[in-house]
Coordinates of C-alpha atoms and ligand atoms in Angstrom, one line a residue:
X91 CA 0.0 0.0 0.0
X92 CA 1.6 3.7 -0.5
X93 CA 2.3 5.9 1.4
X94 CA -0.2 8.1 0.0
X95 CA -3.3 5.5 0.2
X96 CA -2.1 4.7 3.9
X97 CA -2.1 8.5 5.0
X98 CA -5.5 8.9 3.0
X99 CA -7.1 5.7 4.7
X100 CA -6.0 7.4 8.4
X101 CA -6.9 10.8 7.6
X102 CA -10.3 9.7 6.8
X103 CA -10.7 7.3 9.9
X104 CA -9.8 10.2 11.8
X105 CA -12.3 12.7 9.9
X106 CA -14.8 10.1 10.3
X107 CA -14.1 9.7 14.4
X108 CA -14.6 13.3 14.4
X109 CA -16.9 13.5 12.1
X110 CA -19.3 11.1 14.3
X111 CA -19.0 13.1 17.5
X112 CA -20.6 15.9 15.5
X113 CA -23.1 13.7 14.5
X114 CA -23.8 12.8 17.8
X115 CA -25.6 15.7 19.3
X116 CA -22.4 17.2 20.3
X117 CA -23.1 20.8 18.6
X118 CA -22.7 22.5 21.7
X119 CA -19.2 20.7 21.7
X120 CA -18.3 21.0 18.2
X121 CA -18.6 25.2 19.0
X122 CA -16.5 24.9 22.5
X123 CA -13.0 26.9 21.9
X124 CA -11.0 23.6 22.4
X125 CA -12.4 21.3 20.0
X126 CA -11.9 23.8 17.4
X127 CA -8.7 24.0 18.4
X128 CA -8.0 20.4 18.4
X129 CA -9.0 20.3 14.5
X130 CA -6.7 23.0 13.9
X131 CA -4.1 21.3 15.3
X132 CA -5.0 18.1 13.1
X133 CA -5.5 20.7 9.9
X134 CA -1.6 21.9 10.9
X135 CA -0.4 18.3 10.8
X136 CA -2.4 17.6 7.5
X137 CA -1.3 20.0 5.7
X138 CA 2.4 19.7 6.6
X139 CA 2.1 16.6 5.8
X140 CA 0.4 16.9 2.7
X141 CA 3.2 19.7 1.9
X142 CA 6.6 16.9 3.4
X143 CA 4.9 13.5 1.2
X144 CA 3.3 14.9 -2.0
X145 CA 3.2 17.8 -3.9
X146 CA -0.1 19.4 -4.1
X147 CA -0.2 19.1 -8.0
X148 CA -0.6 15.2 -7.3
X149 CA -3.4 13.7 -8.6
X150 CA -6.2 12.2 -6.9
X151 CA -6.5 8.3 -8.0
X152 CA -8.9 7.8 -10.4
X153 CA -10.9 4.6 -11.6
X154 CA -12.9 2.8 -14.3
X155 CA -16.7 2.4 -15.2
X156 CA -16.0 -0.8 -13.9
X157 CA -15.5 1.2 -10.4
X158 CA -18.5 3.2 -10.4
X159 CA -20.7 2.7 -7.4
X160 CA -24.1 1.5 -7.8
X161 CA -25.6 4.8 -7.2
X162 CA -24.4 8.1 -5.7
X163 CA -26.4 9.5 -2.2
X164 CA -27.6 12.6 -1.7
X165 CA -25.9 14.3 2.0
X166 CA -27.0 17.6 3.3
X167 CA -29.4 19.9 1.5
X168 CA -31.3 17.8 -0.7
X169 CA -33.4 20.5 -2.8
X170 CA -32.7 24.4 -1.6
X171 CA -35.9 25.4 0.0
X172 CA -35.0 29.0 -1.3
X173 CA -37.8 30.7 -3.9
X174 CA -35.2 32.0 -6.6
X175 CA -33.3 28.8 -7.0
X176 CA -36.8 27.2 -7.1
X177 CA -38.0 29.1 -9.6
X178 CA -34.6 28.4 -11.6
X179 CA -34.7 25.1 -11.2
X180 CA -38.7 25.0 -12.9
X181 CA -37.0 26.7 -15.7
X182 CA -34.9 23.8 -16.3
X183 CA -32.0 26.1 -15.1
X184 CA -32.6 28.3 -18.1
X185 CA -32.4 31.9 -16.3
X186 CA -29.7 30.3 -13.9
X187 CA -26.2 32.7 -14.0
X188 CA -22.9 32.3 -12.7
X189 CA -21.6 35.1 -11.0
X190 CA -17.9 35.2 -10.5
X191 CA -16.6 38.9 -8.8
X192 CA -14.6 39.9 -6.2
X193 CA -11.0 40.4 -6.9
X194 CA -11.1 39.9 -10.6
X195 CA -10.3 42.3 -13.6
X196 CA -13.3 40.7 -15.6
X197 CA -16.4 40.0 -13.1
X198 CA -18.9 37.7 -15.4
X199 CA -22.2 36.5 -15.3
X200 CA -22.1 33.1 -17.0
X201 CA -25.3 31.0 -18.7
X202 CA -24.9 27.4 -18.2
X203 CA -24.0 27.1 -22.2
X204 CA -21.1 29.4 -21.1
X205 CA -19.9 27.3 -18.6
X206 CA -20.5 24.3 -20.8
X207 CA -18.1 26.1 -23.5
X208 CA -15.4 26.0 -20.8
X209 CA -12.5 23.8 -21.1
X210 CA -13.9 20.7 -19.6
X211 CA -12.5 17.5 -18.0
X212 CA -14.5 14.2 -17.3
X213 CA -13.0 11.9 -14.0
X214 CA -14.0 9.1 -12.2
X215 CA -13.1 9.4 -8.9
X216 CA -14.1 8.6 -5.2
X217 CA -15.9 10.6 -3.0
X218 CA -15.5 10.4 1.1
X219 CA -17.8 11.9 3.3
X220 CA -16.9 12.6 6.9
X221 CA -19.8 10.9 7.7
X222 CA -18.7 7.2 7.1
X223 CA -19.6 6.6 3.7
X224 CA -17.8 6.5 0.2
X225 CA -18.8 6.4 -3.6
X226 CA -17.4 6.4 -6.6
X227 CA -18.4 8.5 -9.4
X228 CA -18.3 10.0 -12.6
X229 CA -17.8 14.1 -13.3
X230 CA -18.1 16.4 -15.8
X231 CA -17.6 19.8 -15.9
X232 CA -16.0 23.0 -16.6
X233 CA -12.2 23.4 -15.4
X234 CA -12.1 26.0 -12.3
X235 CA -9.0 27.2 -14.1
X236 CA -10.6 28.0 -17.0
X237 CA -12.6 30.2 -15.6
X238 CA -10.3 31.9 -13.5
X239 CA -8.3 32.3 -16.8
X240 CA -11.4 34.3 -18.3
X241 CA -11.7 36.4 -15.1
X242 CA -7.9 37.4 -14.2
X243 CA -7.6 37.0 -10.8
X244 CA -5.7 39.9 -9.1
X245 CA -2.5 39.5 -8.0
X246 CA -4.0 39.9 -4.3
X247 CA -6.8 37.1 -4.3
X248 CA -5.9 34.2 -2.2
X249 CA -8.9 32.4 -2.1
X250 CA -11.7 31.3 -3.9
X251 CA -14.9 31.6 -2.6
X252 CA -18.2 29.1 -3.7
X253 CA -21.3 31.0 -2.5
X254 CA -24.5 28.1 -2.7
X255 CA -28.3 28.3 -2.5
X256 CA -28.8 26.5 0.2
X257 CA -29.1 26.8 3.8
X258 CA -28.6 24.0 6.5
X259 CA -29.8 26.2 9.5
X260 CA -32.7 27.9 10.8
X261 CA -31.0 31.0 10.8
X262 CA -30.5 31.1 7.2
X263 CA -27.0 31.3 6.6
X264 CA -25.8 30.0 3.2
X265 CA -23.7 27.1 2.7
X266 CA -20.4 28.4 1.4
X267 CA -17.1 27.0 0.9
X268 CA -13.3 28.3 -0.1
X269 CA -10.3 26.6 -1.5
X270 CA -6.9 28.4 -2.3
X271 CA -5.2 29.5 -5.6
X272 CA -3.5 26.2 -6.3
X273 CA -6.4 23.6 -5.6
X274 CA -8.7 25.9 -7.6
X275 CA -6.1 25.7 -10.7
X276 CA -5.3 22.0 -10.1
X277 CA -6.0 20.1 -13.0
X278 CA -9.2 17.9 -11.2
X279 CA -10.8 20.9 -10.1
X280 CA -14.0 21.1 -12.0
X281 CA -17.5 22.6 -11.5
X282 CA -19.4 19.7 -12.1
X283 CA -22.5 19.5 -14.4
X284 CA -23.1 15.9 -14.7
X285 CA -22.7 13.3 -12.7
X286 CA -22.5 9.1 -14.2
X287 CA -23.4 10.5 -18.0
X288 CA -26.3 12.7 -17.1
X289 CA -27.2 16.3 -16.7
X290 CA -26.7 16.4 -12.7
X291 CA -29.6 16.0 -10.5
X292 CA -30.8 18.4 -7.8
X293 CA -30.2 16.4 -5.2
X294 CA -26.6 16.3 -5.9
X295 CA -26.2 19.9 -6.5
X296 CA -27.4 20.7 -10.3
X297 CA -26.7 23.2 -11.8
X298 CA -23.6 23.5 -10.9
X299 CA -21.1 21.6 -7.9
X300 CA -17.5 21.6 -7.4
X301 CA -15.5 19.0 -7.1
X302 CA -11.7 19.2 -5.4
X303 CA -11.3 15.9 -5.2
X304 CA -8.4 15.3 -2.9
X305 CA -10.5 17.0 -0.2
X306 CA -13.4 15.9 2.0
X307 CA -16.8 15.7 0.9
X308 CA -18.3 18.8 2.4
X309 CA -15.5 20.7 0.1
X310 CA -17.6 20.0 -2.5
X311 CA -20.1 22.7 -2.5
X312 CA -23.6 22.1 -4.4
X313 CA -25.6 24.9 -5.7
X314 CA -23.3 26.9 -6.3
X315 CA -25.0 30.8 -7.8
X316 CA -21.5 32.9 -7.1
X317 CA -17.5 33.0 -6.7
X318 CA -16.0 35.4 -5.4
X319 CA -12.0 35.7 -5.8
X320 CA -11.0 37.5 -1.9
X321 CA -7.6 38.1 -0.3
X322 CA -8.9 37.1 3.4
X323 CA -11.6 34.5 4.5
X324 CA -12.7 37.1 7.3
X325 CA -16.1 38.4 7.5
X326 CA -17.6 35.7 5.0
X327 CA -20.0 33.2 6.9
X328 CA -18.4 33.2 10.8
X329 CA -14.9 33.3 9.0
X330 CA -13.5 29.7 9.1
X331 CA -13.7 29.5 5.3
X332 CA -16.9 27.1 4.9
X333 CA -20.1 26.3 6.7
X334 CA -18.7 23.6 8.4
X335 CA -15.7 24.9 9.0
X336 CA -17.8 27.6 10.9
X337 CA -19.1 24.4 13.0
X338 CA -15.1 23.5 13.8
X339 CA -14.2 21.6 10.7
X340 CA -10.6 21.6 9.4
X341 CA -10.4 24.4 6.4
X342 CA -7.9 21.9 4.7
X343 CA -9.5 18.4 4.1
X344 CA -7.3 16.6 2.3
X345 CA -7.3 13.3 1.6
Ligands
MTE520 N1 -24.5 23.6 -0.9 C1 -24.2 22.5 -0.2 N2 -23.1 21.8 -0.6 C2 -22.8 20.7 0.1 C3 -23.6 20.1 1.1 C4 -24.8 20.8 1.4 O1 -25.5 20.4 2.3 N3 -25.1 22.0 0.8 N4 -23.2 19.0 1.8 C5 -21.7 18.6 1.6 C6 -21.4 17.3 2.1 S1 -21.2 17.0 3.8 C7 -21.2 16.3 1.2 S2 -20.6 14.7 1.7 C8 -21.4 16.4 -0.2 C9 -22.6 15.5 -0.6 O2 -22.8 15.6 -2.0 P1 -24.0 14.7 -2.6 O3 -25.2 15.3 -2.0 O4 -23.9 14.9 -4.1 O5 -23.8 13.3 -2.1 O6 -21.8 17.8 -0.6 C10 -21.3 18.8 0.2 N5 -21.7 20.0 -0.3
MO521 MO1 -20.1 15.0 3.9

């Protein structure tokens, strides 16, 4: 077994461990100061060892049609209860538009045929949620780098920012996620707009869904209506980077 495969198997036994006190009931703990801290510390060691085994431009493994799971689970929001996306989604996504601002010198406003005309990749590849469960799947969609090609970042963005429909709390606060420069122009990272051959369902995030695939599941935001290119991670959601990260989630979930 490599090295890689080993590290990967541990890191998501671990994420899982953690990911099951979360599950059970223990909100109040997963917002106490020390728990957070302990999953920083576990980020710290991830991603230095992410950075001492592997460069970050490796590839996550990817399989055959032969591979492909039987079917591929919906986890989290299932179908935005959220008017607008509603409404876009009884248009057949028609009316949908990606907006992609922040620190850009070309904000756009993309139709799914634009996004479509992107660059595109198509990968098979397996997906692990913290949760306990895996499933392997095929993607296709528009290369992230593509797209930040046609926007030209700034010199000062950092991160990239996936802004989603959805909300998985009562007060409202959208599901968002954020990746840095290099996993947003690694080769695998797409915004997904079919899944197994097939324009991608709602219940797995249509229109649009990114995939980063040698992070966690819950990096790979559904729903997705805007990006936003920003230099710091403060002041969006509670500032951890990503709705779960808000809940004491490691930023970096790599695999
Ligand atoms: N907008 C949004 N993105 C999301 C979620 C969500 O609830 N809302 N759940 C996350 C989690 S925890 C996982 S495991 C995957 C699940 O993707 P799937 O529904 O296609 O299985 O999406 C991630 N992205
Ligand atoms: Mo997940």
């Amino acid at each position: 077994m490599s090295d890689s495969i080993s590290r990967r198997r541990f890191v998501v036994r671990a994420a899982t461990i953690a990911g099951g006190a979360l599950l059970a009931g223990c909100e109040r703990l997963s917002r106490t100061a020390w728990f957070a801290k302990m999953l920083a510390v576990a980020e710290s060691i991830n991603l230095a060892a992410r950075n001492a085994t592997a460069t970050r431009a490796a590839m996550a493994q990817e399989f055959t049609e032969a591979d492909l799971s039987p079917s591929f689970r919906s986890n989290g929001t299932a179908n935005p209860d959220n008017a607008d996306y509603q409404r876009l989604a009884a248009g057949a996504f028609a009316d949908y538009r990606l907006e992609v601002g922040g620190q850009v010198q070309t904000p756009l406003s993309l139709s799914l045929a634009d996004v479509r005309a992107l660059p595109e990749r198509t990968q098979i590849t397996r997906h692990d949620c913290v949760e306990g469960w895996s499933a392997i799947a095929k993607w296709r969609g528009a290369r992230l780098a593509a797209l930040l090609d046609r926007v030209q970042p700034l010199p000062s963005a950092k991160y990239v920012v996936f802004h989603c429909a959805d909300s998985l709390d009562d007060s409202g606060a959208p599901y968002y996620e954020s990746i840095d420069m290099e996993d947003a122009r690694h080769e695998q990272t797409v915004l997904a707009y079919e899944l197994n051959g097939a324009a991608l369902p709602i219940k797995n995030g249509a229109p649009l869904r990114l995939r980063v695939e040698r992070q966690l599941g819950y990096k790979m935001a559904k729903y997705v209506m805007r990006i936003e290119l920003v230099d710091s991670l403060a002041g969006i959601g509670d500032g951890q980077g990503g709705y779960w990260e808000d809940q004491g989630y490691q930023w970096y979930a790599g695999i």
